[in-house]
Coordinates of C-alpha atoms in Angstrom, one line a residue:
Q144 CA -13.3 -12.6 -4.6
V145 CA -17.0 -11.9 -4.2
Q146 CA -19.2 -13.1 -7.0
L147 CA -22.9 -12.9 -7.4
V148 CA -24.4 -14.9 -10.3
E149 CA -28.1 -14.4 -11.2
S150 CA -30.1 -16.9 -13.2
G151 CA -33.7 -17.6 -14.1
G152 CA -34.7 -14.7 -16.3
G153 CA -36.5 -15.1 -19.6
L154 CA -39.6 -14.3 -21.6
V155 CA -42.9 -14.8 -19.9
Q156 CA -46.5 -13.9 -20.8
P157 CA -48.4 -11.4 -18.6
G158 CA -49.8 -13.2 -15.6
G159 CA -47.0 -15.7 -15.6
S160 CA -44.3 -16.5 -13.1
L161 CA -40.6 -16.7 -12.9
R162 CA -38.2 -17.5 -10.1
L163 CA -34.8 -15.8 -10.1
S164 CA -31.8 -17.1 -8.2
C165 CA -28.6 -15.4 -7.1
A166 CA -25.7 -17.6 -6.1
A167 CA -23.1 -16.0 -4.0
S168 CA -19.4 -17.0 -3.5
G169 CA -16.4 -15.5 -1.7
I170 CA -18.5 -14.3 1.3
I171 CA -19.9 -15.7 4.4
F172 CA -23.4 -15.4 2.9
S173 CA -25.4 -15.7 6.2
L174 CA -23.8 -12.5 7.6
Y175 CA -25.1 -10.1 5.0
A176 CA -28.4 -8.6 3.9
M177 CA -29.3 -9.3 0.2
G178 CA -31.4 -7.5 -2.3
W179 CA -32.9 -7.5 -5.7
Y180 CA -33.1 -4.4 -7.9
R181 CA -34.2 -3.8 -11.4
Q182 CA -33.5 -1.4 -14.2
A183 CA -35.8 -0.8 -17.2
P184 CA -34.6 0.8 -20.4
G185 CA -34.3 4.6 -19.9
K186 CA -35.0 4.4 -16.2
Q187 CA -32.9 4.4 -13.0
R188 CA -32.2 1.2 -11.1
E189 CA -34.8 0.7 -8.4
L190 CA -35.3 -1.4 -5.4
V191 CA -37.5 -4.5 -5.7
A192 CA -37.0 -6.4 -2.4
T193 CA -34.5 -6.9 0.3
I194 CA -34.0 -9.5 3.0
T195 CA -31.9 -9.2 6.2
T196 CA -29.8 -11.8 7.8
G197 CA -32.7 -12.5 10.2
G198 CA -35.1 -12.9 7.3
R199 CA -36.9 -9.6 7.6
V200 CA -38.2 -8.6 4.2
N201 CA -39.0 -5.3 2.5
Y202 CA -40.7 -4.8 -0.9
A203 CA -41.3 -2.0 -3.3
D204 CA -45.0 -1.0 -3.3
S205 CA -45.2 -2.0 -7.0
V206 CA -44.4 -5.7 -6.3
K207 CA -46.0 -6.2 -2.9
G208 CA -48.3 -9.2 -2.9
R209 CA -46.8 -10.5 -6.2
F210 CA -43.1 -11.1 -5.5
T211 CA -41.4 -13.0 -2.6
I212 CA -37.8 -12.8 -1.7
S213 CA -36.2 -15.6 0.3
R214 CA -32.8 -16.9 1.1
D215 CA -31.2 -20.3 1.7
N216 CA -28.0 -19.8 3.7
A217 CA -27.0 -23.5 3.2
K218 CA -26.9 -22.9 -0.5
N219 CA -25.6 -19.3 -0.4
T220 CA -28.5 -18.3 -2.6
V221 CA -31.2 -15.6 -2.6
Y222 CA -34.3 -16.1 -4.6
L223 CA -37.0 -13.9 -6.0
Q224 CA -40.3 -15.6 -6.8
M225 CA -42.3 -13.4 -9.2
N226 CA -46.0 -14.1 -9.8
V227 CA -48.7 -12.3 -11.7
L228 CA -46.0 -10.6 -13.9
K229 CA -46.9 -7.4 -15.7
P230 CA -45.3 -5.8 -18.8
E231 CA -44.1 -3.1 -16.5
D232 CA -42.0 -5.6 -14.7
T233 CA -39.8 -5.9 -17.8
A234 CA -36.2 -5.0 -16.8
V235 CA -32.8 -6.3 -16.0
Y236 CA -32.9 -7.7 -12.5
Y237 CA -29.8 -7.4 -10.4
C238 CA -28.9 -9.1 -7.1
N239 CA -26.8 -7.3 -4.5
A240 CA -25.0 -8.0 -1.3
D241 CA -24.6 -5.3 1.4
L242 CA -21.2 -6.1 2.7
Q243 CA -21.4 -3.2 5.2
R244 CA -18.1 -1.5 5.5
A245 CA -16.8 -3.4 2.5
G246 CA -19.4 -1.9 0.3
I247 CA -22.1 -3.1 -2.1
R248 CA -21.5 -5.9 -4.6
W249 CA -23.7 -6.4 -7.7
G250 CA -24.3 -9.3 -10.0
Q251 CA -24.2 -9.1 -13.7
G252 CA -28.0 -9.0 -14.1
T253 CA -30.6 -11.2 -15.7
Q254 CA -33.2 -10.0 -18.3
V255 CA -36.9 -10.5 -17.5
T256 CA -39.3 -9.7 -20.3
V257 CA -43.0 -9.8 -19.8
S258 CA -44.8 -9.8 -23.2
S259 CA -47.5 -11.5 -25.1

């Protein structure tokens, strides 16, 4: 059974940093692209960043230069380092795995709140 478990969310002041982690189980992690998405209250879920099996990354324009996605295949974990956080980054952050023909799997989400 595929499981994705996010951690690392919390309350941080504007300009601060957080590092999110997503631990995967039930899959051969190194074979699949991974991503981070977020959903703010009253808004649709949106892409934050993705990383391919080869390490190629893609970011939403709103986070370029501030966020970094990375993966550790030995630990079956994908990370999202978030720096210079802004109030508009407040959202529930979700990890996903693109299992190709087996579909997309989502984690349960972790809340990030940026507020003074």
